[in-house]
Every structure is written in C-alpha cells, then in structure tokens.
Amino acid sequence: MTDAPAGLALRFEILGEVRALRGDERLDLGPAKQRAVLAVLLLEAGRPVPTHQIVDAVWGDGPPENGANVVQKYVAGLRRVLEPDRSPRTPGELIALTDGGYVLRADPGTLDAERFQSGLARASAQRRAGQLVEAGETLREAVGLWQGEALAGLSGPVFEAARNRLTDARATAWEKWADIELARGNHTGLMPDLVRLVEQFPLREGLRAQLMIALHQGGRQAEALAVFRDARAYFLDEFGVEPGERMQETHRRILRGEPFYSEPVDPWAASDDIPVPAGPPPAPATPVASGSLVVSPSAYVQQYVPPDPTAIVPAPASPGHPPLPWGGAAAPPPPAYAAPRRRFPVGEVIFAALIPLLLCSFGSWIYFVYAGARRRDRRQFLVAAGYGVLFVVAVIFAAIDPTPVESTELSTAEWIGALMIMGIAVAASVHGAVLASHPGDTPKTRNLREQARQFALFDPARARQLGIGRPDLLRAFDDGGLVDVNHVPGHELARLPDLSSEQAHRIVMDRLNRGPYARPEELIARGVLPARTVARLAGRLICLPPAALDTPSGWRSPHSAPHG
C-alpha cells in the first residue's frame, strides 16, 4: 500500500474487505481492531455513534478495561491515515467527536454500499419507465460492486446483522436482474448465472423458481421439474417444510405447460418487486379483517391470513401425496406442532463423571475445558482452573508433613490432602455429569439458529407460522433456542440468562408503546437493556416483524433518515 496525494477523492468499501482508497491507491488502515472501528462508523455514516456502542460492536463480550481510551487511540490512527493534512491539534472533520459520540461525515456516494443501494433505486426507476435493458445493466453494475462477503473478516453480532442485511439486498438485486432477463426472453444466457446463484443463495426460492422458468422456456421441462424436486428435498431435510407458494405455483404451471411470459413485458409493472407472468390473473382473495393480510413477493401468490400458530391440526399427507400448497382464499393450515425430541447425552455424562474418579481428581478439569471450548463458554474455563488450583492445594497439603514410608499412619496434613483429593474428585464428577446432562449451547444449536435466522430473513411470514423464536409453543421446528423479541411473552423473556423479570417486563411494555423492534440492537438504542446484556444474548435473539410489516429486507442508506 502506498500513500496517495491527499487531494484525491476518498472512497470507502465494505462490500468485501473494509477498505479506504484515495484515488486508486488503497490506504493502510492499521490493525484489525482499527479497521473494525472504521466499519462501525461506516455502517452508521452521518450519525453519531456512542463510544460504548463502538466498544460493544468491536470487542463484544471481552472489552478492554479502558475501552474509551482504546477507541480514542484508534480514531486518532484513522484520522492520521484519512486526513493526512490535518494538524494534530485541530478537531477532525471527517471523523468528528460530538456530544452523541463519533460521527463519520463521508460525502454522498463515497461508500460502495450506498452506491449499490442507489443503483437498485435507479434500476427500479428505469424499469418503471419501460427501459428494461438499461435497468438490467444498472443492476449488473450494482452487484458488480461486491468483491466478496460483506465486512469480510469482522465478527460479532453487529457485523453479522449488517452482513445479513447486505447479503439479502444483494440476493434481491440478482432476483430483479433475473426477472428482467426472463421477461426479455434471455433464458439461455441466464441459466449458468442462475445455477451459480442458487448455489450461492440456497434459501432464496425466487432464484430457484427463476431457474425452473429459464429451463422451461428453453424446452428442458424435465430438468426444470428436477430443480423443484431437489429444492423440495433440501427444504424438507433442512427445515422440515415444503417449498413456498412461488415454487409450488411455478411447478404447477410447468406441469400444465403454460408459458410464463407471452411477450417481453416489464416484470415489475404491478409492483416494485412482483413479476407479472403470462396467463390468467389469480382469483381475488376472500375479504378479511384489515391488517391481517400478508402480500407475498410473487404476482401469482394470492393473499392469505396467517394461521393461528397455537392451533393443532392433523399432520400433512404422506410424502407421496404432498399437501395442497398454501395460498388461495382459504387460510393455510399451520404445521402439526409437537415437542422436538432431544437425545440424552449418555456418553458425555459418563465421560464427565468418570474422568475425575479414574484419574484421582487430577483430571477434574478436563471435561470443563472440553465443555468451555465446545459451548464457547468462558465460565467453564474458570471452573476448570478452579478445580486445577484445588488439586494443587491438596497435593501441597499432603506434602507439608510427610510420614516415613514404613509408617502405617498418616499425618494430619496428609489426611487433609487425601480428603481434599477425594472431595475434589466427587465434586467434579457430580458437577460434570450435571453440566453434561444439560447440553446448552453447542455447535449443533448454533448451526440450527443460523439456519433459522436465514430462513426468517427471506420469509418472515412462514417463519412466524412455524413458530421460530417461540419457545412458548410446541413446535416440530427446532430453531436452536431463538427468542423472538417482538412476539414471545414476557415470562419466556425472563427465562433468558442474565435477564431479570423487570427487564423482561420493560421489553414487553416498550414494544407495546413504541412498536416492534427491527433488530436486537434497538434494545440498546431505546434504553431498554444495557449494551453488554444485549451482546451476551445476541446469539439467541431475533426480531420477526408483525404480519403487517413484512417487507423485503435491505440495506438502509447512511444518508437516509434514521430508523424510527
């Protein structure tokens, strides 16, 4: 990396690695934590970010003792790189300190994520004007700004949430582009891209449906039907659910041999996100009470009333005779709820109980190190260290006043040491067995939570129907222990670790008075919970929107109005 002249334009990138460029030269942003501080400011560009919020985002559960001073040091380092002509004693202009915290005052258009969002808006205007070719080119330019995974190399709840929002907006852009190409009849050239995109975004049913349409339009009906079978097997294996209505309707129309676009049309003539297929329009939905309708992101998905997730209905039909797809005038049936079966970890319990006894308390720490690493729980490492220290103390006691080898009596110190060793072995054995019998947070549960989050990200209505984030319901879907802050009752919130009944009540009252949460971090912004509590619980919390608020998620421009 070289130092570019200070007069050249400064640009920032987060759609890949976090980078700053002056002209075409990449600037050296310093250590990883310093780049993370810049990323936090870029995600909230134009808005002050309190120092404690930066600390929580960058360090999570392990903040430094002098977090504010460390942030000040990193901000000073960024100022030296980004504003090389600034006098050290003058206030920063690009990164300024305000009463509300540090604010990055970047010029409009200097952040790649903002240019990406502007490209999507420009493409929407072009296709509304009937300029399909121009809209397709604009979308390709917008997705071309991506250079890999957003915020690559940064971890933590704040960066993961931002990464998910950006990735979802990227997948939506690809879907819009594919709809334009299908409407223009470019199904042949589209197939390789769609195959790649389905592999990259396996949860996006829209891309799978578009691949089916492209194959069907190319005369490859058998392959189009095979795509549906593969998708159905994937969703049943991973989530225990059937594909959504868009894929179901696409499958039915392919079986009937119906065309999808009788002539090149604007694929969003009716709505910003709704393609208009050829053929008869869907039958109107049965009128229902206001506020209970959910509009699906497909033109041929009819409106429906979300079912009551507490209702019990018969199980679906056998795999050979799949149930009728959701949609139409009648409300779809909810899944048959049943308590998920969990296997008792017999082997792990036996291992935890026997290790301290077989090794005469010397191995009392072994299982707790294993549990701490597997569960990512630092407290277990402290427990392991405690048992190790107690064992050393017991050995020291036994060695203080040793008796002769030929003696049949033990000294008082040796008795104390022996009793301590036996007590440590028994205590560690019982403690380990109890801990092992409560699996807690494991790689499997973390993987289940991530899968459930991704599912809820692209289809919040179905996520609500399945009861994701609702431990108060009996469900067939195991979401790894997620808790939906917007819908779960207060007594379930109070069962979360480190959350008191008063705090749970405060969450319930706040969501009633000020509306639902868009993301867990709003608990901090609204002053409901302290930042460290939210950081500890971030892996368990999810915020599903109420039915009336289902919208395709996307990235909010840093120069737009703050979220209410």
Coordinates of C-alpha atoms in Angstrom, one line a residue, residues 187-466:
H187 CA -33.4 -17.6 -20.7
T188 CA -30.5 -19.4 -22.4
G189 CA -27.8 -17.0 -21.4
L190 CA -29.3 -16.7 -17.9
M191 CA -29.1 -20.4 -16.9
P192 CA -25.4 -20.5 -15.9
D193 CA -25.8 -17.4 -13.7
L194 CA -28.9 -18.9 -12.1
V195 CA -27.2 -22.2 -11.3
R196 CA -24.4 -20.3 -9.6
L197 CA -26.8 -18.0 -7.7
V198 CA -28.8 -20.9 -6.4
E199 CA -25.7 -22.5 -5.0
Q200 CA -24.7 -19.1 -3.5
F201 CA -28.1 -18.3 -2.0
P202 CA -29.8 -21.7 -1.4
L203 CA -32.6 -20.2 0.7
R204 CA -33.8 -17.9 -2.0
E205 CA -36.8 -19.6 -3.5
G206 CA -37.2 -16.8 -6.1
L207 CA -33.9 -17.8 -7.7
R208 CA -34.8 -21.5 -7.8
A209 CA -38.2 -20.6 -9.3
Q210 CA -36.4 -18.4 -11.9
L211 CA -34.1 -21.3 -12.8
M212 CA -37.1 -23.5 -13.3
I213 CA -38.7 -20.9 -15.6
A214 CA -35.5 -20.5 -17.6
L215 CA -35.2 -24.3 -18.1
H216 CA -38.9 -24.5 -19.0
Q217 CA -38.6 -21.7 -21.6
G218 CA -35.6 -23.4 -23.0
G219 CA -37.6 -26.6 -23.6
R220 CA -35.9 -28.5 -20.8
Q221 CA -39.0 -29.3 -18.8
A222 CA -37.6 -32.5 -17.1
E223 CA -34.7 -30.5 -15.7
A224 CA -37.0 -27.8 -14.5
L225 CA -39.0 -30.3 -12.6
A226 CA -35.8 -31.9 -11.2
V227 CA -34.9 -28.4 -9.8
F228 CA -38.2 -28.5 -7.9
R229 CA -37.6 -32.0 -6.6
D230 CA -34.1 -31.0 -5.4
A231 CA -35.4 -27.9 -3.7
R232 CA -38.2 -29.8 -2.0
A233 CA -35.8 -32.4 -0.7
Y234 CA -33.5 -29.6 0.6
F235 CA -36.2 -27.7 2.5
L236 CA -37.7 -30.8 4.0
D237 CA -34.3 -32.1 5.1
E238 CA -33.0 -28.7 6.5
F239 CA -36.2 -27.2 7.8
G240 CA -39.0 -29.8 7.7
V241 CA -41.2 -27.6 5.4
E242 CA -42.4 -27.7 1.9
P243 CA -41.2 -25.1 -0.7
G244 CA -43.1 -21.8 -0.7
E245 CA -46.0 -20.8 -2.9
R246 CA -43.9 -19.3 -5.6
M247 CA -42.1 -22.5 -6.3
Q248 CA -45.3 -24.5 -5.9
E249 CA -47.1 -22.4 -8.5
T250 CA -44.2 -22.4 -10.9
H251 CA -44.1 -26.2 -10.6
R252 CA -47.8 -26.5 -11.3
R253 CA -47.6 -24.2 -14.4
I254 CA -44.7 -26.2 -15.8
L255 CA -46.6 -29.4 -15.4
R256 CA -49.5 -27.8 -17.3
G257 CA -47.1 -26.5 -20.0
E258 CA -48.1 -22.9 -19.5
P259 CA -45.9 -20.0 -20.8
F260 CA -44.6 -17.6 -18.2
Y261 CA -44.0 -14.5 -20.5
S262 CA -46.1 -14.4 -23.6
E263 CA -44.2 -11.4 -24.8
P264 CA -41.5 -9.1 -23.4
V265 CA -43.1 -7.1 -20.6
D266 CA -41.9 -5.0 -17.6
P267 CA -41.5 -7.7 -14.9
W268 CA -42.5 -5.2 -12.2
A269 CA -45.4 -3.5 -13.9
A270 CA -47.7 -4.1 -11.0
S271 CA -45.3 -3.7 -8.1
D272 CA -41.7 -2.9 -7.4
D273 CA -40.9 -6.5 -6.5
I274 CA -43.6 -8.5 -8.3
P275 CA -43.1 -10.1 -11.7
V276 CA -46.2 -10.3 -14.0
P277 CA -46.4 -13.7 -15.6
A278 CA -48.5 -14.5 -18.7
G279 CA -51.8 -16.3 -18.2
P280 CA -55.0 -15.5 -16.3
P281 CA -54.7 -13.5 -13.1
P282 CA -55.2 -15.2 -9.8
A283 CA -58.6 -15.3 -8.2
P284 CA -59.2 -12.5 -5.7
A285 CA -58.7 -13.3 -2.0
T286 CA -61.6 -13.5 0.3
P287 CA -62.0 -10.2 2.2
V288 CA -60.8 -10.4 5.8
A289 CA -60.3 -8.0 8.6
S290 CA -58.0 -5.1 8.0
G291 CA -54.4 -5.6 8.9
S292 CA -54.5 -9.4 8.7
L293 CA -53.3 -9.8 5.1
V294 CA -49.8 -10.6 4.0
V295 CA -48.7 -9.8 0.4
S296 CA -46.4 -12.5 -1.0
P297 CA -43.5 -11.4 -3.2
S298 CA -45.0 -13.2 -6.3
A299 CA -47.7 -12.0 -8.6
Y300 CA -49.4 -15.4 -8.7
V301 CA -49.4 -15.8 -4.9
Q302 CA -52.8 -14.8 -3.5
Q303 CA -53.3 -13.0 -0.2
Y304 CA -53.9 -15.1 2.8
V305 CA -54.5 -14.9 6.5
P306 CA -51.6 -16.2 8.6
P307 CA -52.8 -19.2 10.7
D308 CA -53.1 -19.3 14.4
P309 CA -49.7 -20.9 15.4
T310 CA -51.3 -22.3 18.6
A311 CA -53.9 -24.4 16.7
I312 CA -53.4 -28.1 16.4
V313 CA -54.2 -29.8 13.1
P314 CA -53.7 -33.2 11.6
A315 CA -50.2 -34.0 10.2
P316 CA -49.6 -33.4 6.5
A317 CA -50.2 -36.0 3.9
S318 CA -47.7 -38.7 3.1
P319 CA -44.6 -37.7 1.1
G320 CA -46.1 -39.4 -2.0
H321 CA -49.1 -37.2 -1.8
P322 CA -47.9 -33.7 -0.7
P323 CA -50.5 -31.4 0.9
L324 CA -52.2 -28.7 -1.0
P325 CA -49.9 -25.6 -1.3
W326 CA -50.6 -22.6 0.8
G327 CA -52.5 -19.8 -0.9
G328 CA -56.0 -19.1 -2.3
A329 CA -58.9 -17.7 -0.5
A330 CA -58.8 -20.2 2.4
A331 CA -56.3 -19.8 5.2
P332 CA -53.4 -22.3 5.0
P333 CA -53.2 -24.9 7.8
P334 CA -50.4 -24.5 10.3
P335 CA -47.9 -27.2 10.8
A336 CA -48.6 -30.0 13.2
Y337 CA -46.8 -28.9 16.3
A338 CA -45.0 -31.4 18.5
A339 CA -42.3 -31.1 21.1
P340 CA -38.9 -31.7 19.4
R341 CA -37.2 -34.8 20.6
R342 CA -33.8 -34.4 22.2
R343 CA -31.4 -37.2 22.9
F344 CA -30.0 -37.5 26.4
P345 CA -26.2 -37.3 26.1
V346 CA -25.4 -40.6 27.8
G347 CA -21.9 -40.9 26.6
E348 CA -20.9 -37.4 27.5
V349 CA -22.4 -37.7 31.0
I350 CA -20.5 -40.9 31.6
F351 CA -17.3 -39.4 30.4
A352 CA -17.7 -36.3 32.6
A353 CA -18.5 -38.4 35.7
L354 CA -15.7 -41.0 35.3
I355 CA -12.7 -38.8 34.3
P356 CA -12.2 -37.2 37.8
L357 CA -12.7 -40.5 39.6
L358 CA -10.4 -42.6 37.3
L359 CA -7.6 -40.0 37.5
C360 CA -8.0 -39.4 41.2
S361 CA -9.2 -35.8 40.9
F362 CA -6.1 -34.9 38.7
G363 CA -8.4 -34.9 35.7
S364 CA -11.2 -32.9 37.4
W365 CA -10.5 -30.0 35.0
I366 CA -10.5 -32.0 31.7
Y367 CA -14.2 -32.1 31.0
F368 CA -14.7 -28.5 31.8
V369 CA -12.1 -27.4 29.3
Y370 CA -13.9 -29.5 26.7
A371 CA -17.3 -28.1 27.6
G372 CA -15.9 -24.5 27.5
A373 CA -14.4 -25.0 24.1
R374 CA -17.5 -26.8 22.7
R375 CA -20.0 -24.3 24.1
R376 CA -17.9 -21.2 23.8
D377 CA -18.5 -20.5 27.4
R378 CA -15.5 -18.8 29.2
R379 CA -17.0 -19.6 32.6
Q380 CA -16.2 -23.3 32.1
F381 CA -12.5 -22.5 31.7
L382 CA -12.6 -20.6 35.0
V383 CA -14.2 -23.7 36.6
A384 CA -11.5 -25.9 35.2
A385 CA -8.9 -23.6 36.5
G386 CA -10.5 -23.7 39.9
Y387 CA -10.5 -27.4 40.1
G388 CA -6.9 -27.4 39.0
V389 CA -5.9 -25.0 41.7
L390 CA -7.8 -27.0 44.4
F391 CA -5.9 -30.2 43.3
V392 CA -2.6 -28.4 43.6
V393 CA -3.5 -27.1 47.1
A394 CA -4.5 -30.7 48.1
V395 CA -1.1 -32.0 46.9
I396 CA 0.7 -29.3 48.8
F397 CA -1.2 -30.2 52.0
A398 CA -0.3 -33.8 51.5
A399 CA 3.4 -32.9 51.1
I400 CA 3.7 -30.5 54.0
D401 CA 4.2 -33.1 56.7
P402 CA 5.1 -36.5 55.0
T403 CA 5.3 -39.6 57.2
P404 CA 8.1 -42.2 56.8
V405 CA 7.5 -44.8 54.1
E406 CA 7.4 -47.6 56.6
S407 CA 4.8 -45.8 58.8
T408 CA 1.2 -47.2 58.7
E409 CA -0.2 -43.9 60.0
L410 CA -0.8 -40.7 58.0
S411 CA -0.1 -37.3 59.3
T412 CA -2.8 -34.7 59.8
A413 CA -1.7 -32.8 56.7
E414 CA -1.7 -36.0 54.6
W415 CA -5.2 -36.8 55.8
I416 CA -6.4 -33.3 54.9
G417 CA -4.7 -33.6 51.5
A418 CA -6.2 -37.1 50.8
L419 CA -9.7 -36.0 51.9
M420 CA -9.4 -32.9 49.6
I421 CA -8.4 -35.1 46.7
M422 CA -11.3 -37.4 47.2
G423 CA -13.7 -34.5 47.7
I424 CA -12.5 -32.8 44.6
A425 CA -12.9 -36.0 42.5
V426 CA -16.5 -36.5 43.8
A427 CA -17.5 -32.8 43.4
A428 CA -16.0 -32.6 39.8
S429 CA -17.7 -35.9 38.9
V430 CA -21.2 -34.8 40.0
H431 CA -20.7 -31.2 38.6
G432 CA -19.5 -32.5 35.3
A433 CA -22.3 -35.0 35.0
V434 CA -25.0 -32.4 35.7
L435 CA -23.4 -30.0 33.2
A436 CA -23.2 -32.7 30.6
S437 CA -26.8 -33.6 31.1
H438 CA -27.8 -30.1 30.1
P439 CA -26.2 -29.7 26.6
G440 CA -26.8 -25.9 26.5
D441 CA -25.2 -24.0 23.6
T442 CA -23.5 -26.4 21.2
P443 CA -22.2 -26.2 17.6
K444 CA -25.4 -28.0 16.6
T445 CA -27.7 -25.5 18.3
R446 CA -25.7 -22.6 16.9
N447 CA -26.0 -24.1 13.4
L448 CA -29.7 -24.5 13.9
R449 CA -30.1 -20.9 15.0
E450 CA -28.2 -19.7 11.9
Q451 CA -30.3 -21.8 9.6
A452 CA -33.5 -20.5 11.3
R453 CA -32.2 -16.9 11.0
Q454 CA -31.6 -17.2 7.3
F455 CA -35.0 -18.8 6.8
A456 CA -36.7 -16.0 8.7
L457 CA -34.7 -13.4 6.8
F458 CA -36.2 -14.2 3.4
D459 CA -39.6 -15.4 4.5
P460 CA -40.7 -13.9 7.9
A461 CA -44.4 -14.8 7.3
R462 CA -43.6 -18.5 7.1
A463 CA -41.1 -18.2 10.0
R464 CA -44.0 -16.9 12.2
Q465 CA -46.2 -19.7 11.1
L466 CA -43.6 -22.3 12.1

